[in-house]
Short mmCIF file of C-alpha atoms and ligand atoms in Angstrom, two decimals:
data_model
loop_
_atom_site.label_atom_id
_atom_site.label_comp_id
_atom_site.label_asym_id
_atom_site.label_seq_id
_atom_site.Cartn_x
_atom_site.Cartn_y
_atom_site.Cartn_z
CA UNK A 257 121.13 73.13 41.63
CA UNK A 258 121.41 73.57 46.19
CA UNK A 259 119.38 75.10 48.38
CA UNK A 260 121.17 78.25 48.40
CA UNK A 261 120.48 78.77 44.69
CA UNK A 262 117.00 79.18 46.22
CA UNK A 263 117.62 81.76 48.85
CA UNK A 264 115.14 85.05 48.12
CA UNK A 265 116.24 88.53 49.80
CA UNK A 266 113.22 89.30 50.59
CA UNK A 267 112.89 89.82 54.46
CA UNK A 268 110.71 87.38 56.05
CA UNK A 269 107.57 88.88 57.32
CA UNK A 270 105.98 86.09 59.25
CA UNK A 271 105.65 85.89 63.55
CA UNK A 272 108.64 83.81 64.72
CA UNK A 273 107.34 80.38 65.03
CA UNK A 274 104.89 80.89 62.11
CA UNK A 275 104.41 76.79 60.66
CA UNK A 276 105.19 78.79 57.70
CA UNK A 277 108.81 78.20 57.86
CA UNK A 278 108.37 74.55 57.63
CA UNK A 279 106.57 74.50 54.79
CA UNK A 280 109.15 76.86 53.07
CA UNK A 281 112.49 74.65 53.91
CA UNK A 282 110.08 71.47 52.95
CA UNK A 283 109.55 73.34 49.71
CA UNK A 284 113.08 74.45 49.18
CA UNK A 285 113.98 70.91 49.76
CA UNK A 286 111.86 69.40 47.09
CA UNK A 287 113.09 71.86 44.58
CA UNK A 288 116.53 70.43 44.95
CA UNK A 289 115.38 66.88 44.91
CA UNK A 290 113.63 67.62 41.40
CA UNK A 291 116.38 69.43 40.62
CA UNK A 292 115.15 71.89 37.97
CA UNK A 293 116.72 74.97 37.30
CA UNK A 294 114.33 78.56 39.63
CA UNK A 295 113.88 79.45 35.98
CA UNK A 296 111.61 76.37 35.31
CA UNK A 297 109.63 76.82 38.27
CA UNK A 298 107.20 79.31 38.86
CA UNK A 299 105.39 79.69 42.29
CA UNK A 300 101.74 80.97 42.16
CA UNK A 301 99.76 82.89 45.31
CA UNK A 302 96.85 84.90 45.99
CA UNK A 303 96.72 87.07 49.39
CA UNK A 304 97.49 85.71 52.75
CA UNK A 305 100.54 84.58 54.92
CA UNK A 306 100.52 81.59 52.94
CA UNK A 307 100.81 83.60 49.50
CA UNK A 308 103.84 85.47 50.98
CA UNK A 309 105.80 82.13 50.52
CA UNK A 310 107.11 82.64 47.12
CA UNK A 311 108.48 85.96 47.43
CA UNK A 312 110.61 84.12 50.12
CA UNK A 313 112.07 81.54 47.52
CA UNK A 314 113.95 82.46 44.15
CA UNK A 315 111.95 81.49 41.59
CA UNK A 316 109.29 83.25 39.02
CA UNK A 317 106.56 84.51 40.91
CA UNK A 318 103.05 85.55 40.18
CA UNK A 319 101.09 86.98 43.07
CA UNK A 320 97.64 87.28 42.72
CA UNK A 321 94.14 87.95 43.92
CA UNK A 322 92.82 86.86 46.90
CA UNK A 323 91.22 83.17 46.22
CA UNK A 324 92.52 83.45 42.81
CA UNK A 325 95.54 81.72 42.11
CA UNK A 326 94.13 78.47 40.82
CA UNK A 327 92.91 80.05 37.34
CA UNK A 328 96.61 81.84 36.60
CA UNK A 329 98.80 78.69 37.54
CA UNK A 330 96.53 76.71 35.35
CA UNK A 331 96.80 79.31 32.28
CA UNK A 332 100.74 79.10 33.07
CA UNK A 333 101.24 75.20 33.04
CA UNK A 334 98.77 75.13 29.67
CA UNK A 335 100.58 77.82 27.87
CA UNK A 336 104.09 76.65 28.98
CA UNK A 337 104.19 72.89 29.82
CA UNK A 338 107.94 72.95 30.66
CA UNK A 339 106.96 74.89 34.00
CA UNK A 340 106.78 73.34 37.07
CA UNK A 341 104.08 75.06 38.20
CA UNK A 342 103.55 75.23 42.23
CA UNK A 343 100.62 77.00 43.99
CA UNK A 344 101.14 78.23 47.91
CA UNK A 345 97.65 79.39 49.31
CA UNK A 346 95.84 79.35 52.61
CA UNK A 347 92.81 77.52 54.00
CA UNK A 348 90.69 81.16 53.13
CA UNK A 349 92.23 81.74 50.00
CA UNK A 350 91.75 78.28 48.55
CA UNK A 351 88.91 76.50 50.38
CA UNK A 352 86.75 79.89 50.94
CA UNK A 353 87.49 82.96 48.03
CA UNK A 354 88.92 80.57 46.22
CA UNK A 355 86.60 77.44 47.26
CA UNK A 356 84.71 77.06 43.03
CA UNK A 357 87.82 77.46 41.51
CA UNK A 358 89.32 74.25 43.42
CA UNK A 359 86.23 72.38 42.64
CA UNK A 360 86.51 73.63 38.45
CA UNK A 361 90.57 72.78 38.88
CA UNK A 362 90.38 69.32 40.01
CA UNK A 363 87.94 68.75 37.40
CA UNK A 364 90.78 69.91 35.06
CA UNK A 365 93.12 68.00 36.28
CA UNK A 366 95.75 70.12 34.80
CA UNK A 367 99.75 69.04 36.51
CA UNK A 368 100.30 71.53 39.09
CA UNK A 369 100.41 71.12 42.59
CA UNK A 370 99.11 72.84 45.05
CA UNK A 371 100.55 73.05 49.05
CA UNK A 372 97.63 74.78 51.29
CA UNK A 373 98.96 76.09 54.61
CA UNK A 374 95.98 75.07 56.45
CA UNK A 375 96.61 77.31 59.68
CA UNK A 376 92.43 76.70 60.63
CA UNK A 377 92.20 80.42 60.70
CA UNK A 378 92.67 84.29 58.62
CA UNK A 379 96.33 84.92 59.33
CA UNK A 380 97.08 87.78 57.72
CA UNK A 381 93.50 89.68 58.78
CA UNK A 382 94.32 88.75 62.05
CA UNK A 383 92.04 85.66 63.32
CA UNK A 384 88.70 84.99 61.84
CA UNK A 385 87.22 81.99 61.06
CA UNK A 386 88.20 79.83 57.73
CA UNK A 387 86.24 77.54 56.62
CA UNK A 388 88.65 74.75 58.29
CA UNK A 389 88.14 76.86 61.52
CA UNK A 390 87.16 73.60 63.79
CA UNK A 391 83.23 74.06 65.44
CA UNK A 392 83.08 76.18 68.41
CA UNK A 393 86.49 78.10 68.45
CA UNK A 394 86.09 81.44 69.11
CA UNK A 395 87.23 84.21 67.96
CA UNK A 396 87.25 88.28 68.00
CA UNK A 397 85.07 87.90 65.41
CA UNK A 398 82.67 84.73 65.98
CA UNK A 399 82.66 85.45 69.78
CA UNK A 400 80.53 82.28 70.67
CA UNK A 401 82.13 80.25 68.70
CA UNK A 402 81.86 79.54 65.25
CA UNK A 403 78.43 78.19 64.34
CA UNK A 404 79.46 76.13 61.13
CA UNK A 405 80.11 72.94 60.25
CA UNK A 406 84.29 72.68 59.25
CA UNK A 407 84.99 71.94 55.60
CA UNK A 408 86.82 68.39 54.85
CA UNK A 409 89.47 69.05 52.39
CA UNK A 410 90.94 65.86 52.04
CA UNK A 411 87.43 64.41 51.75
CA UNK A 412 86.04 66.55 49.18
CA UNK A 413 88.92 66.75 47.77
CA UNK A 414 88.83 62.53 47.03
CA UNK A 415 85.09 62.22 46.30
CA UNK A 416 85.86 64.81 43.26
CA UNK A 417 88.14 62.31 42.16
CA UNK A 418 91.27 64.28 42.44
CA UNK A 419 93.93 62.10 41.18
CA UNK A 420 96.79 63.26 44.12
CA UNK A 421 95.71 63.85 47.99
CA UNK A 422 97.84 64.65 50.63
CA UNK A 423 98.38 65.86 54.24
CA UNK A 424 101.64 67.02 55.32
CA UNK A 425 102.82 68.60 59.07
CA UNK A 426 104.52 71.71 59.05
CA UNK A 427 106.66 70.90 61.99
CA UNK A 428 107.61 67.54 59.68
CA UNK A 429 109.61 68.92 57.22
CA UNK A 430 111.59 66.14 55.59
CA UNK A 431 108.25 63.89 55.29
CA UNK A 432 106.40 66.74 53.66
CA UNK A 433 109.48 67.75 51.30
CA UNK A 434 109.09 64.06 50.42
CA UNK A 435 105.10 64.63 50.15
CA UNK A 436 105.79 67.68 47.62
CA UNK A 437 108.27 65.81 45.77
CA UNK A 438 105.42 63.15 44.93
CA UNK A 439 103.02 65.74 44.60
CA UNK A 440 105.44 67.32 41.59
CA UNK A 441 106.64 63.93 39.76
CA UNK A 442 102.63 62.98 40.25
CA UNK A 443 101.08 64.00 36.44
CA UNK A 444 97.70 65.90 37.03
CA UNK A 445 96.23 68.18 39.93
CA UNK A 446 98.21 67.42 43.48
CA UNK A 447 96.47 68.87 46.25
CA UNK A 448 98.66 68.35 49.70
CA UNK A 449 96.70 70.17 52.89
CA UNK A 450 99.88 70.99 55.18
CA UNK A 451 98.61 71.58 59.09
CA UNK A 452 100.34 74.46 60.12
CA UNK A 453 100.22 76.26 63.47
CA UNK A 454 99.53 79.85 63.23
CA UNK A 455 101.00 80.67 66.92
CA UNK A 456 99.25 84.22 66.91
CA UNK A 457 95.98 83.79 66.26
CA UNK A 458 95.27 79.88 66.66
CA UNK A 459 95.32 79.19 70.35
CA UNK A 460 93.78 75.79 69.64
CA UNK A 461 95.60 73.69 66.75
CA UNK A 462 98.84 74.30 68.75
CA UNK A 463 102.16 72.36 67.52
CA UNK A 464 101.55 70.49 71.33
CA UNK A 465 97.66 69.69 70.20
CA UNK A 466 99.15 68.43 66.46
CA UNK A 467 102.47 66.54 68.25
CA UNK A 468 99.58 64.13 70.42
CA UNK A 469 97.76 63.45 67.27
CA UNK A 470 99.93 62.62 63.99
CA UNK A 471 100.75 59.86 63.05
CA UNK A 472 102.21 58.73 59.33
CA UNK A 473 99.37 56.53 57.22
CA UNK A 474 102.48 55.25 54.94
CA UNK A 475 104.41 53.90 57.59
CA UNK A 476 101.95 51.24 57.93
CA UNK A 477 102.77 48.83 54.88
CA UNK A 478 98.87 47.48 54.44
CA UNK A 479 97.76 51.00 53.89
CA UNK A 480 96.77 51.10 49.55
CA UNK A 481 96.50 54.67 48.80
CA UNK A 482 95.13 53.48 45.75
CA UNK A 483 91.85 51.97 47.59
CA UNK A 484 89.49 54.97 47.38
CA UNK A 485 87.13 54.08 50.28
CA UNK A 486 90.22 53.39 52.41
CA UNK A 487 91.58 56.50 51.97
CA UNK A 488 88.23 58.46 52.04
CA UNK A 489 88.10 56.42 55.27
CA UNK A 490 91.43 57.95 56.34
CA UNK A 491 90.80 61.58 55.81
CA UNK A 492 87.65 61.66 57.37
CA UNK A 493 89.41 60.82 60.86
CA UNK A 494 89.91 63.83 62.68
CA UNK A 495 90.28 63.96 66.39
CA UNK A 496 92.50 62.38 69.09
CA UNK A 497 94.55 60.33 65.73
CA UNK A 498 95.22 62.60 62.79
CA UNK A 499 96.95 60.68 59.75
CA UNK A 500 99.48 62.29 57.62
CA UNK A 501 100.71 61.51 54.48
CA UNK A 502 99.84 60.74 50.66
CA UNK A 503 96.88 59.47 51.28
CA UNK A 504 95.05 59.11 47.88
CA UNK A 505 96.67 58.29 44.82
CA UNK A 506 94.78 57.29 41.28
CA UNK A 507 96.67 57.82 38.22
CA UNK A 508 94.44 59.72 35.32
CA UNK A 509 94.34 61.85 32.08
CA UNK A 510 95.30 65.22 32.40
CA UNK A 511 93.53 68.15 30.52
CA UNK A 512 97.22 68.54 28.72
CA UNK A 513 96.65 64.85 27.87
CA UNK A 514 93.13 65.24 26.49
CA UNK A 515 93.81 68.25 24.81
CA UNK A 516 97.24 66.78 23.09
CA UNK A 517 99.30 69.05 24.28
CA UNK A 518 102.24 66.75 25.73
CA UNK A 519 102.37 65.77 22.01
CA UNK A 520 103.22 69.34 20.63
CA UNK A 521 105.23 72.07 21.33
CA UNK A 522 104.70 74.44 24.03
CA UNK A 523 101.93 76.79 23.42
CA UNK A 524 104.65 79.95 24.29
CA UNK A 525 106.93 78.59 21.47
CA UNK A 526 104.51 78.77 18.95
CA UNK A 527 104.83 81.34 16.26
CA UNK A 528 102.06 83.92 15.87
CA UNK A 529 103.76 86.72 14.04
CA UNK A 530 101.17 85.54 10.95
CA UNK A 531 98.32 84.67 12.64
CA UNK A 532 95.73 87.60 11.24
CA UNK A 533 92.43 87.53 13.59
CA UNK A 534 91.47 90.50 12.38
CA UNK A 535 88.53 88.94 10.50
CA UNK A 536 87.53 87.30 13.74
CA UNK A 537 87.47 90.77 15.70
CA UNK A 538 85.40 91.97 13.54
CA UNK A 539 82.67 89.87 14.21
CA UNK A 540 82.65 91.17 17.55
CA UNK A 541 82.61 94.50 16.65
CA UNK A 542 79.50 96.69 15.59
CA UNK A 543 80.08 98.26 12.40
C1 TPP B 617 88.70 89.27 48.18
C2 TPP B 617 88.51 89.91 49.45
N1 TPP B 617 88.22 89.64 50.31
C3 TPP B 617 88.96 89.52 51.84
C4 TPP B 617 90.41 90.26 51.47
C5 TPP B 617 91.07 90.40 52.73
N2 TPP B 617 91.94 89.09 53.05
C6 TPP B 617 93.32 89.47 52.60
S1 TPP B 617 93.59 88.02 53.60
C7 TPP B 617 92.79 87.34 54.23
C8 TPP B 617 92.93 85.69 54.59
C9 TPP B 617 93.92 85.16 53.94
O1 TPP B 617 93.70 83.69 54.97
P1 TPP B 617 94.05 82.43 54.34
O2 TPP B 617 93.82 82.66 53.37
O3 TPP B 617 93.79 81.58 55.33
O4 TPP B 617 95.68 82.85 54.99
P2 TPP B 617 96.42 83.43 55.89
O5 TPP B 617 97.13 84.93 55.95
O6 TPP B 617 95.70 82.58 56.85
O7 TPP B 617 98.17 82.69 55.68
C10 TPP B 617 91.47 88.34 53.78
C11 TPP B 617 90.22 87.62 54.60
C12 TPP B 617 90.01 90.37 50.44
N3 TPP B 617 92.08 90.82 50.13
N4 TPP B 617 90.04 90.10 49.27
S1 SF4 B 618 99.85 85.38 62.00
FE1 SF4 B 618 99.78 83.25 62.00
S2 SF4 B 618 99.86 82.76 59.96
FE2 SF4 B 618 100.50 84.44 59.94
S3 SF4 B 618 102.91 85.01 60.41
FE3 SF4 B 618 102.13 84.80 62.04
S4 SF4 B 618 101.80 82.80 63.09
FE4 SF4 B 618 102.35 82.97 61.17
#
């Protein structure tokens, strides 16, 4: 498969210069690297600018409610083991509205890859603060500046035992496509938080701001992503220097392993025509 096979006919509705373009390119490059056919790939999203990304790739797509991409993605993967399931979501969608689903799907550890387009703002609804907006940042709603501490998604994911925790930068599409490829190859829940400038509503965390700060953690050969304490320290770094790369990796049993599903046929291939559930249904229906 080459990149042109993934071209969708939908017109792209993002602002010129939006960081989401780099993420879209990186996703396409990663899909060509893993060499799967579009019919074997499912993108799942909720609501927001980031959630539009699957419309711009010619693959299967499920577009659900705000914050509710993860349960749909986990369900699809459990039903069809052969699918490569990728979620694209915003920082509001995943860490705000969908926060509870994130916690419990990290615990569940179904083999899906979650790409969070983290522009530290609500883009689609025109710039209200999200859970990752920097303290003190002024918006049209938070007129005196954000008063809440921002959420630290990478530290949180490591603390919860997520097996693959990474941070990419949308302007470094090559590096990001490597991270997405590794995330897809990783067996289990993979979280890739992506720094994504929103040129319209986040006037602080701009391309210029990131260019001075981001550095690649894996360029240092002594960095060991399996060292949880070191990974936690890296994840906590934010300010003058911001690490990108594979921050933490740990092989662990997936939900599918625990349920013995990897040894069986995919659920969607099971023959259900002779299954009679009328007795079970009867127990739930008043006579
Ligand atoms: C339950 C619910 N609450 C609020 C909204 C309104 N809403 C739509 S998109 C959005 C923000 C999206 O921000 P984010 O997830 O960060 O994605 P971005 O647009 O920045 O990519 C909100 C609050 C909604 N659609 N549903
Ligand atoms: S509002 Fe921000 S996130 Fe949305 S398309 Fe424009 S630049 Fe991108």
